[in-house]
Amino acid sequence: MAEAKKTATKTVKKAAPAKKTVAKAAAPVATPKLNDATYATGKRKDSVARVYLVPGKGNITVNGKASSEYFRRAVLQMIIAQPFEVTKRETAYDIVAMVEGGGLSGQAGAVKHGISKALEKVEPELRAALKAAGFLTRDSRVVERKHYGYRKARRSTQFSKR
């Protein structure tokens, strides 16, 4: 018994060093060169794109990357270039877009919608061409919610006769 008491002496733990608190980076803020830019918001599915239109040479930047690097599929690159092709302004403006939510296809559609709205703000005479192509209309199709008692939104369980 005496030995057990000797081994059960108090041990003092060292206090863990205090953790340094690092301030979290805030959401990306528009840089000073974008303060005079034309702003528009584009939406598609669950994606929301904040688009800044600046007079330039036709460079498109999405979330800090070149559009060809962010949207690697040729179809998605074609989608975001459509408003410029319809209005024949391929090299007139630079685009800085910040997009979040959804998948790449929805994000490309949101950027296209935002570019179209920004072009219309800068040059109101382009509205007819953009409207005829259907680029100013927000595509309101979204995923339907799952319903109670179903496997998916509308998919029921398989019927079993026996």
XYZ file of C-alpha atoms in Angstrom:
162
model
C 0.000 0.000 0.000
C 2.802 2.347 0.898
C 4.400 1.849 -2.486
C 1.170 2.701 -4.277
C 0.990 6.023 -2.472
C 4.549 6.869 -3.424
C 3.892 6.339 -7.152
C 0.666 8.308 -7.052
C 2.404 11.596 -6.317
C 1.109 14.708 -7.970
C 2.486 15.472 -11.377
C 2.291 18.990 -12.671
C 1.561 19.436 -16.340
C 3.182 22.236 -18.206
C 0.738 24.724 -19.613
C 0.471 24.629 -23.380
C 1.964 27.661 -25.085
C -0.635 30.259 -25.964
C -1.818 29.961 -29.550
C -1.293 32.939 -31.733
C -4.533 34.215 -33.148
C -4.359 35.035 -36.790
C -6.921 37.403 -38.204
C -8.941 35.749 -40.927
C -8.679 37.302 -44.341
C -11.793 39.193 -45.292
C -13.701 38.508 -48.478
C -11.952 39.779 -51.607
C -12.529 43.502 -51.911
C -12.599 45.328 -55.211
C -9.186 46.758 -55.986
C -8.851 50.517 -56.590
C -8.663 50.036 -60.361
C -12.138 48.445 -60.204
C -13.714 51.405 -58.418
C -14.583 53.049 -61.741
C -15.733 49.747 -63.255
C -19.289 48.872 -64.183
C -20.726 46.288 -61.805
C -23.415 43.682 -62.433
C -24.590 40.514 -60.701
C -25.284 37.370 -62.690
C -27.109 34.289 -61.420
C -27.677 30.730 -62.649
C -28.762 27.696 -60.612
C -27.042 28.107 -57.208
C -24.203 30.260 -58.562
C -23.836 34.000 -58.086
C -21.260 36.009 -60.049
C -20.104 39.534 -59.252
C -18.846 40.954 -62.542
C -16.773 44.118 -63.016
C -16.463 45.506 -66.558
C -13.456 47.755 -67.276
C -12.346 49.167 -70.645
C -9.379 47.063 -71.736
C -8.103 44.422 -74.149
C -10.480 41.516 -73.621
C -8.889 39.768 -70.620
C -11.301 37.756 -68.488
C -10.313 36.933 -64.887
C -12.445 34.624 -62.742
C -11.674 34.287 -59.016
C -8.138 35.574 -59.562
C -7.338 33.151 -62.405
C -7.495 33.499 -66.174
C -10.820 32.280 -67.556
C -9.114 29.504 -69.554
C -7.481 28.262 -66.361
C -10.651 28.439 -64.214
C -13.049 27.094 -66.870
C -10.903 24.400 -68.510
C -13.630 22.928 -70.736
C -13.958 24.624 -74.124
C -17.753 24.658 -73.840
C -17.610 26.737 -70.648
C -15.107 29.151 -72.198
C -17.433 29.513 -75.182
C -20.387 30.240 -72.873
C -18.707 33.153 -71.120
C -17.504 34.616 -74.450
C -20.975 34.599 -76.064
C -22.057 38.132 -74.991
C -18.936 39.603 -76.597
C -19.440 37.646 -79.830
C -23.067 38.767 -80.164
C -22.187 42.415 -79.554
C -18.832 42.273 -81.433
C -16.894 43.662 -78.447
C -14.312 40.856 -78.010
C -11.365 43.181 -77.333
C -13.140 46.239 -75.919
C -13.463 45.323 -72.230
C -11.664 43.456 -69.456
C -13.732 41.366 -67.047
C -12.993 40.675 -63.387
C -15.501 38.184 -61.986
C -15.897 36.678 -58.537
C -18.189 33.671 -58.588
C -19.300 31.299 -55.855
C -21.787 28.495 -55.337
C -22.940 25.663 -57.566
C -20.836 23.810 -60.107
C -18.756 24.975 -63.034
C -21.628 24.929 -65.522
C -23.816 27.109 -63.306
C -20.892 29.405 -62.596
C -20.212 29.884 -66.312
C -23.876 30.733 -66.859
C -23.789 33.201 -63.975
C -20.694 34.927 -65.387
C -22.352 35.123 -68.818
C -25.467 36.677 -67.275
C -23.361 39.188 -65.321
C -21.301 40.158 -68.385
C -24.469 40.708 -70.390
C -26.003 42.935 -67.714
C -22.782 44.946 -67.367
C -22.511 45.424 -71.151
C -26.078 46.676 -71.209
C -25.308 49.202 -68.443
C -22.259 50.547 -70.288
C -23.836 50.637 -73.750
C -27.660 50.693 -73.585
C -27.896 50.357 -77.391
C -26.633 46.747 -77.047
C -29.795 45.774 -75.145
C -31.682 44.681 -78.276
C -28.947 42.271 -79.402
C -28.427 40.832 -75.911
C -32.163 40.488 -75.297
C -32.731 38.762 -78.660
C -30.005 36.237 -77.803
C -31.669 35.626 -74.415
C -28.646 36.654 -72.333
C -30.435 39.197 -70.129
C -33.021 36.701 -68.882
C -32.071 34.918 -65.673
C -32.361 31.166 -66.155
C -34.559 30.382 -63.151
C -34.306 26.590 -63.325
C -33.008 25.236 -60.028
C -32.828 21.747 -58.538
C -36.125 20.626 -57.042
C -36.098 19.729 -53.367
C -36.365 16.145 -52.148
C -39.888 15.244 -51.023
C -40.845 13.128 -48.039
C -41.332 9.435 -48.844
C -39.392 9.606 -52.110
C -35.844 8.571 -52.875
C -35.126 11.796 -54.760
C -37.317 14.727 -55.744
C -39.726 12.604 -57.803
C -38.173 9.149 -57.847
C -40.260 6.668 -55.857
C -39.132 3.375 -54.391
C -39.336 0.335 -56.654
C -42.696 -1.445 -56.479
C -42.572 -5.053 -55.336
C -45.577 -7.248 -56.047
C -44.439 -9.994 -53.648
